[in-house]
Every structure is written in structure tokens, then in C-alpha cells.
mmCIF file of N, CA and C in Angstrom:
data_model
loop_
_atom_site.group_PDB
_atom_site.id
_atom_site.type_symbol
_atom_site.label_atom_id
_atom_site.label_comp_id
_atom_site.label_asym_id
_atom_site.label_seq_id
_atom_site.Cartn_x
_atom_site.Cartn_y
_atom_site.Cartn_z
ATOM 1 N N UNK C 1 -204.578 -50.045 14.248
ATOM 2 C CA UNK C 1 -205.900 -49.927 13.669
ATOM 3 C C UNK C 1 -206.762 -51.130 14.068
ATOM 4 N N UNK C 2 -206.583 -51.626 15.284
ATOM 5 C CA UNK C 2 -207.375 -52.773 15.743
ATOM 6 C C UNK C 2 -208.865 -52.452 15.809
ATOM 7 N N UNK C 3 -209.210 -51.175 15.952
ATOM 8 C CA UNK C 3 -210.618 -50.802 16.038
ATOM 9 C C UNK C 3 -211.344 -50.972 14.701
ATOM 10 N N UNK C 4 -210.619 -51.170 13.612
ATOM 11 C CA UNK C 4 -211.241 -51.429 12.314
ATOM 12 C C UNK C 4 -211.642 -52.898 12.170
ATOM 13 N N UNK C 5 -211.181 -53.722 13.081
ATOM 14 C CA UNK C 5 -211.407 -55.164 12.999
ATOM 15 C C UNK C 5 -212.474 -55.549 14.024
ATOM 16 N N UNK C 6 -213.368 -56.435 13.649
ATOM 17 C CA UNK C 6 -214.475 -56.798 14.530
ATOM 18 C C UNK C 6 -213.991 -57.569 15.764
ATOM 19 N N UNK C 7 -214.819 -57.531 16.793
ATOM 20 C CA UNK C 7 -214.506 -58.262 18.019
ATOM 21 C C UNK C 7 -214.416 -59.760 17.753
ATOM 22 N N UNK C 8 -215.190 -60.255 16.808
ATOM 23 C CA UNK C 8 -215.120 -61.676 16.474
ATOM 24 C C UNK C 8 -213.716 -62.050 15.991
ATOM 25 N N UNK C 9 -213.074 -61.185 15.251
ATOM 26 C CA UNK C 9 -211.694 -61.439 14.826
ATOM 27 C C UNK C 9 -210.741 -61.254 16.003
ATOM 28 N N UNK C 10 -211.014 -60.286 16.864
ATOM 29 C CA UNK C 10 -210.190 -60.093 18.063
ATOM 30 C C UNK C 10 -210.163 -61.344 18.926
ATOM 31 N N UNK C 11 -211.267 -62.088 18.950
ATOM 32 C CA UNK C 11 -211.354 -63.309 19.776
ATOM 33 C C UNK C 11 -210.236 -64.303 19.454
ATOM 34 N N UNK C 12 -209.812 -64.345 18.210
ATOM 35 C CA UNK C 12 -208.718 -65.245 17.846
ATOM 36 C C UNK C 12 -207.396 -64.511 17.687
ATOM 37 N N UNK C 13 -207.445 -63.276 17.210
ATOM 38 C CA UNK C 13 -206.216 -62.521 16.950
ATOM 39 C C UNK C 13 -205.456 -62.178 18.229
ATOM 40 N N UNK C 14 -206.126 -61.627 19.221
ATOM 41 C CA UNK C 14 -205.422 -61.173 20.423
ATOM 42 C C UNK C 14 -204.784 -62.313 21.209
ATOM 43 N N UNK C 15 -205.493 -63.416 21.454
ATOM 44 C CA UNK C 15 -204.808 -64.535 22.112
ATOM 45 C C UNK C 15 -203.622 -65.051 21.289
ATOM 46 N N UNK C 16 -203.757 -65.026 19.974
ATOM 47 C CA UNK C 16 -202.635 -65.458 19.125
ATOM 48 C C UNK C 16 -201.441 -64.518 19.286
ATOM 49 N N UNK C 17 -201.696 -63.220 19.302
ATOM 50 C CA UNK C 17 -200.604 -62.268 19.513
ATOM 51 C C UNK C 17 -199.923 -62.509 20.858
ATOM 52 N N UNK C 18 -200.727 -62.760 21.894
ATOM 53 C CA UNK C 18 -200.155 -63.043 23.217
ATOM 54 C C UNK C 18 -199.290 -64.292 23.194
ATOM 55 N N UNK C 19 -199.669 -65.256 22.378
ATOM 56 C CA UNK C 19 -198.918 -66.512 22.338
ATOM 57 C C UNK C 19 -197.503 -66.332 21.784
ATOM 58 N N UNK C 20 -197.247 -65.258 21.079
ATOM 59 C CA UNK C 20 -195.921 -65.011 20.518
ATOM 60 C C UNK C 20 -194.963 -64.355 21.515
ATOM 61 N N UNK C 21 -195.475 -63.885 22.649
ATOM 62 C CA UNK C 21 -194.628 -63.195 23.623
ATOM 63 C C UNK C 21 -193.746 -64.173 24.386
ATOM 64 N N UNK C 22 -192.540 -63.745 24.669
ATOM 65 C CA UNK C 22 -191.671 -64.476 25.578
ATOM 66 C C UNK C 22 -192.196 -64.296 26.992
ATOM 67 N N UNK C 23 -191.839 -65.174 27.919
ATOM 68 C CA UNK C 23 -192.251 -64.975 29.315
ATOM 69 C C UNK C 23 -191.851 -63.576 29.790
ATOM 70 N N UNK C 24 -192.780 -62.881 30.409
ATOM 71 C CA UNK C 24 -192.542 -61.526 30.881
ATOM 72 C C UNK C 24 -192.698 -60.475 29.795
ATOM 73 N N UNK C 25 -193.024 -60.897 28.570
ATOM 74 C CA UNK C 25 -193.191 -59.958 27.464
ATOM 75 C C UNK C 25 -194.426 -59.091 27.641
ATOM 76 N N UNK C 26 -194.469 -58.021 26.893
ATOM 77 C CA UNK C 26 -195.561 -57.045 27.014
ATOM 78 C C UNK C 26 -196.189 -56.826 25.646
ATOM 79 N N UNK C 27 -197.495 -56.803 25.625
ATOM 80 C CA UNK C 27 -198.255 -56.442 24.438
ATOM 81 C C UNK C 27 -199.085 -55.221 24.805
ATOM 82 N N UNK C 28 -198.882 -54.126 24.108
ATOM 83 C CA UNK C 28 -199.632 -52.897 24.373
ATOM 84 C C UNK C 28 -200.598 -52.650 23.220
ATOM 85 N N UNK C 29 -201.850 -52.409 23.551
ATOM 86 C CA UNK C 29 -202.890 -52.130 22.563
ATOM 87 C C UNK C 29 -203.636 -50.878 22.963
ATOM 88 N N UNK C 30 -204.083 -50.131 21.974
ATOM 89 C CA UNK C 30 -204.928 -48.964 22.228
ATOM 90 C C UNK C 30 -206.020 -48.964 21.177
ATOM 91 N N UNK C 31 -207.251 -48.852 21.635
ATOM 92 C CA UNK C 31 -208.375 -48.801 20.710
ATOM 93 C C UNK C 31 -209.368 -47.750 21.191
ATOM 94 N N UNK C 32 -209.802 -46.882 20.288
ATOM 95 C CA UNK C 32 -210.802 -45.898 20.695
ATOM 96 C C UNK C 32 -212.160 -46.554 20.923
ATOM 97 N N UNK C 33 -212.847 -46.080 21.906
ATOM 98 C CA UNK C 33 -214.225 -46.504 22.158
ATOM 99 C C UNK C 33 -215.070 -45.244 22.134
ATOM 100 N N UNK C 34 -215.462 -44.858 20.949
ATOM 101 C CA UNK C 34 -216.182 -43.595 20.782
ATOM 102 C C UNK C 34 -217.676 -43.795 20.592
ATOM 103 N N UNK C 35 -218.177 -44.969 20.964
ATOM 104 C CA UNK C 35 -219.594 -45.267 20.754
ATOM 105 C C UNK C 35 -220.515 -44.280 21.444
ATOM 106 N N UNK C 36 -220.143 -43.793 22.617
ATOM 107 C CA UNK C 36 -221.017 -42.892 23.370
ATOM 108 C C UNK C 36 -220.683 -41.420 23.142
ATOM 109 N N UNK C 37 -219.704 -41.131 22.307
ATOM 110 C CA UNK C 37 -219.337 -39.735 22.069
ATOM 111 C C UNK C 37 -220.379 -39.057 21.184
ATOM 112 N N UNK C 38 -220.449 -37.743 21.315
ATOM 113 C CA UNK C 38 -221.443 -36.976 20.567
ATOM 114 C C UNK C 38 -221.376 -37.231 19.068
ATOM 115 N N UNK C 39 -220.172 -37.370 18.528
ATOM 116 C CA UNK C 39 -220.047 -37.567 17.078
ATOM 117 C C UNK C 39 -220.808 -38.812 16.629
ATOM 118 N N UNK C 40 -220.684 -39.891 17.359
ATOM 119 C CA UNK C 40 -221.356 -41.122 16.969
ATOM 120 C C UNK C 40 -222.852 -41.068 17.272
ATOM 121 N N UNK C 41 -223.219 -40.478 18.384
ATOM 122 C CA UNK C 41 -224.640 -40.335 18.707
ATOM 123 C C UNK C 41 -225.347 -39.489 17.654
ATOM 124 N N UNK C 42 -224.685 -38.430 17.213
ATOM 125 C CA UNK C 42 -225.283 -37.545 16.210
ATOM 126 C C UNK C 42 -225.379 -38.224 14.841
ATOM 127 N N UNK C 43 -224.410 -39.093 14.512
ATOM 128 C CA UNK C 43 -224.496 -39.823 13.243
ATOM 129 C C UNK C 43 -225.703 -40.754 13.249
ATOM 130 N N UNK C 44 -225.929 -41.439 14.357
ATOM 131 C CA UNK C 44 -227.082 -42.340 14.463
ATOM 132 C C UNK C 44 -228.373 -41.535 14.382
ATOM 133 N N UNK C 45 -228.416 -40.402 15.077
ATOM 134 C CA UNK C 45 -229.609 -39.559 15.058
ATOM 135 C C UNK C 45 -229.881 -39.023 13.650
ATOM 136 N N UNK C 46 -228.839 -38.563 12.969
ATOM 137 C CA UNK C 46 -229.008 -38.044 11.610
ATOM 138 C C UNK C 46 -229.497 -39.132 10.662
ATOM 139 N N UNK C 47 -228.941 -40.317 10.779
ATOM 140 C CA UNK C 47 -229.377 -41.425 9.927
ATOM 141 C C UNK C 47 -230.846 -41.750 10.183
ATOM 142 N N UNK C 48 -231.241 -41.731 11.450
ATOM 143 C CA UNK C 48 -232.643 -42.013 11.791
ATOM 144 C C UNK C 48 -233.565 -40.955 11.188
ATOM 145 N N UNK C 49 -233.154 -39.693 11.253
ATOM 146 C CA UNK C 49 -233.971 -38.619 10.685
ATOM 147 C C UNK C 49 -234.119 -38.758 9.174
ATOM 148 N N UNK C 50 -233.110 -39.324 8.526
ATOM 149 C CA UNK C 50 -233.151 -39.536 7.081
ATOM 150 C C UNK C 50 -233.797 -40.865 6.715
ATOM 151 N N UNK C 51 -234.154 -41.644 7.724
ATOM 152 C CA UNK C 51 -234.777 -42.931 7.482
ATOM 153 C C UNK C 51 -233.792 -44.010 7.048
ATOM 154 N N UNK C 52 -232.518 -43.808 7.365
ATOM 155 C CA UNK C 52 -231.488 -44.771 6.984
ATOM 156 C C UNK C 52 -231.258 -45.770 8.119
ATOM 157 N N UNK C 53 -231.144 -47.048 7.796
ATOM 158 C CA UNK C 53 -230.880 -48.039 8.846
ATOM 159 C C UNK C 53 -229.431 -47.937 9.330
ATOM 160 N N UNK C 54 -229.227 -48.198 10.599
ATOM 161 C CA UNK C 54 -227.871 -48.175 11.160
ATOM 162 C C UNK C 54 -227.493 -49.510 11.796
ATOM 163 N N UNK C 55 -228.380 -50.493 11.708
ATOM 164 C CA UNK C 55 -228.110 -51.760 12.382
ATOM 165 C C UNK C 55 -226.947 -52.531 11.761
ATOM 166 N N UNK C 56 -226.624 -52.297 10.511
ATOM 167 C CA UNK C 56 -225.509 -52.996 9.876
ATOM 168 C C UNK C 56 -224.292 -52.107 9.653
ATOM 169 N N UNK C 57 -224.307 -50.916 10.213
ATOM 170 C CA UNK C 57 -223.178 -49.997 10.057
ATOM 171 C C UNK C 57 -222.048 -50.443 10.971
ATOM 172 N N UNK C 58 -220.838 -50.495 10.448
ATOM 173 C CA UNK C 58 -219.652 -50.823 11.260
ATOM 174 C C UNK C 58 -218.960 -49.513 11.569
ATOM 175 N N UNK C 59 -219.257 -48.949 12.754
ATOM 176 C CA UNK C 59 -218.639 -47.697 13.176
ATOM 177 C C UNK C 59 -217.153 -47.941 13.406
ATOM 178 N N UNK C 60 -216.347 -46.932 13.183
ATOM 179 C CA UNK C 60 -214.899 -47.061 13.374
ATOM 180 C C UNK C 60 -214.604 -46.845 14.860
ATOM 181 N N UNK C 61 -214.889 -47.857 15.623
ATOM 182 C CA UNK C 61 -214.666 -47.871 17.060
ATOM 183 C C UNK C 61 -214.757 -49.319 17.510
ATOM 184 N N UNK C 62 -214.357 -49.575 18.705
ATOM 185 C CA UNK C 62 -214.484 -50.944 19.211
ATOM 186 C C UNK C 62 -215.959 -51.308 19.342
ATOM 187 N N UNK C 63 -216.262 -52.560 19.170
ATOM 188 C CA UNK C 63 -217.649 -53.029 19.284
ATOM 189 C C UNK C 63 -217.976 -53.541 20.680
ATOM 190 N N UNK C 64 -216.958 -53.880 21.426
ATOM 191 C CA UNK C 64 -217.180 -54.562 22.703
ATOM 192 C C UNK C 64 -216.749 -53.675 23.871
ATOM 193 N N UNK C 65 -217.356 -53.922 25.000
ATOM 194 C CA UNK C 65 -216.985 -53.208 26.222
ATOM 195 C C UNK C 65 -215.657 -53.742 26.751
ATOM 196 N N UNK C 66 -214.967 -52.941 27.562
ATOM 197 C CA UNK C 66 -213.683 -53.392 28.113
ATOM 198 C C UNK C 66 -213.763 -54.725 28.850
ATOM 199 N N UNK C 67 -214.888 -54.990 29.519
ATOM 200 C CA UNK C 67 -214.985 -56.258 30.245
ATOM 201 C C UNK C 67 -214.952 -57.466 29.309
ATOM 202 N N UNK C 68 -215.400 -57.301 28.073
ATOM 203 C CA UNK C 68 -215.319 -58.395 27.105
ATOM 204 C C UNK C 68 -213.855 -58.718 26.790
ATOM 205 N N UNK C 69 -213.039 -57.677 26.675
ATOM 206 C CA UNK C 69 -211.612 -57.892 26.425
ATOM 207 C C UNK C 69 -210.924 -58.477 27.650
ATOM 208 N N UNK C 70 -211.331 -58.027 28.818
ATOM 209 C CA UNK C 70 -210.772 -58.589 30.045
ATOM 210 C C UNK C 70 -211.085 -60.085 30.124
ATOM 211 N N UNK C 71 -212.332 -60.434 29.885
ATOM 212 C CA UNK C 71 -212.732 -61.837 29.934
ATOM 213 C C UNK C 71 -212.015 -62.673 28.883
ATOM 214 N N UNK C 72 -211.757 -62.086 27.740
ATOM 215 C CA UNK C 72 -211.061 -62.788 26.670
ATOM 216 C C UNK C 72 -209.590 -63.032 27.003
ATOM 217 N N UNK C 73 -208.926 -62.021 27.554
ATOM 218 C CA UNK C 73 -207.471 -62.082 27.701
ATOM 219 C C UNK C 73 -206.972 -62.462 29.093
ATOM 220 N N UNK C 74 -207.776 -62.270 30.115
ATOM 221 C CA UNK C 74 -207.283 -62.513 31.480
ATOM 222 C C UNK C 74 -206.878 -63.964 31.748
ATOM 223 N N UNK C 75 -207.485 -64.970 31.110
ATOM 224 C CA UNK C 75 -206.996 -66.324 31.359
ATOM 225 C C UNK C 75 -205.579 -66.565 30.840
ATOM 226 N N UNK C 76 -205.138 -65.736 29.909
ATOM 227 C CA UNK C 76 -203.857 -65.952 29.260
ATOM 228 C C UNK C 76 -202.777 -64.962 29.698
ATOM 229 N N UNK C 77 -203.159 -63.869 30.361
ATOM 230 C CA UNK C 77 -202.168 -62.829 30.651
ATOM 231 C C UNK C 77 -202.551 -62.021 31.880
ATOM 232 N N UNK C 78 -201.556 -61.408 32.478
ATOM 233 C CA UNK C 78 -201.798 -60.413 33.514
ATOM 234 C C UNK C 78 -202.107 -59.111 32.797
ATOM 235 N N UNK C 79 -203.225 -58.492 33.143
ATOM 236 C CA UNK C 79 -203.684 -57.316 32.399
ATOM 237 C C UNK C 79 -203.605 -56.050 33.228
ATOM 238 N N UNK C 80 -203.316 -54.966 32.560
ATOM 239 C CA UNK C 80 -203.377 -53.624 33.117
ATOM 240 C C UNK C 80 -204.191 -52.820 32.119
ATOM 241 N N UNK C 81 -205.475 -52.664 32.398
ATOM 242 C CA UNK C 81 -206.388 -52.009 31.459
ATOM 243 C C UNK C 81 -206.960 -50.756 32.073
ATOM 244 N N UNK C 82 -207.248 -49.777 31.225
ATOM 245 C CA UNK C 82 -207.937 -48.581 31.670
ATOM 246 C C UNK C 82 -208.657 -47.955 30.486
ATOM 247 N N UNK C 83 -209.583 -47.086 30.800
ATOM 248 C CA UNK C 83 -210.286 -46.315 29.779
ATOM 249 C C UNK C 83 -210.088 -44.839 30.068
ATOM 250 N N UNK C 84 -210.176 -44.050 29.046
ATOM 251 C CA UNK C 84 -210.086 -42.597 29.215
ATOM 252 C C UNK C 84 -211.002 -41.937 28.212
ATOM 253 N N UNK C 85 -211.271 -40.677 28.432
ATOM 254 C CA UNK C 85 -212.125 -39.928 27.513
ATOM 255 C C UNK C 85 -211.404 -38.710 27.008
#
């Protein structure tokens, strides 16, 4: 459930998790990135139609693009990252 936690917490949590690995160890993570999916686009549109603000809503998805995670973790680990839909 890492997608429930903000990227600001990931900045310290993920490097810490990597620090616990033995040499050659593997850390596998999976987080949905549904920001561009119809479900999330429609929620934002519906809120706008109702006049509800969405700027402080914490959607249940990752907040950062994959390159942010690459930049965060690549100095500390060899990465194998991909995205899928």
C-alpha cells in the first residue's frame, strides 16, 4: 500500500528500505499510477462541476512520475523499472 503514502515520505522510506538489503538483495515494489486513467479524470471533472476544490485531495495513486523514483533510488541501487497500463 505504498501508494497511500506521500512521495515526501517515500523520499526517506525507500532509501531506508534499501539500506536493509544484503549485497545482491532485491526490493520489489509495485504502485499504481492511475492519475491519467478515466476514473481519476472523471472524479476531478465531477468535483469541478459541483464546485468542489480538488487541490488538496490525496488521490489513492502515486503522486510522482517514475523518473522521480529513478532519481531518488538510482544513486543507491541498480534499478529495473517499468510502467504498464
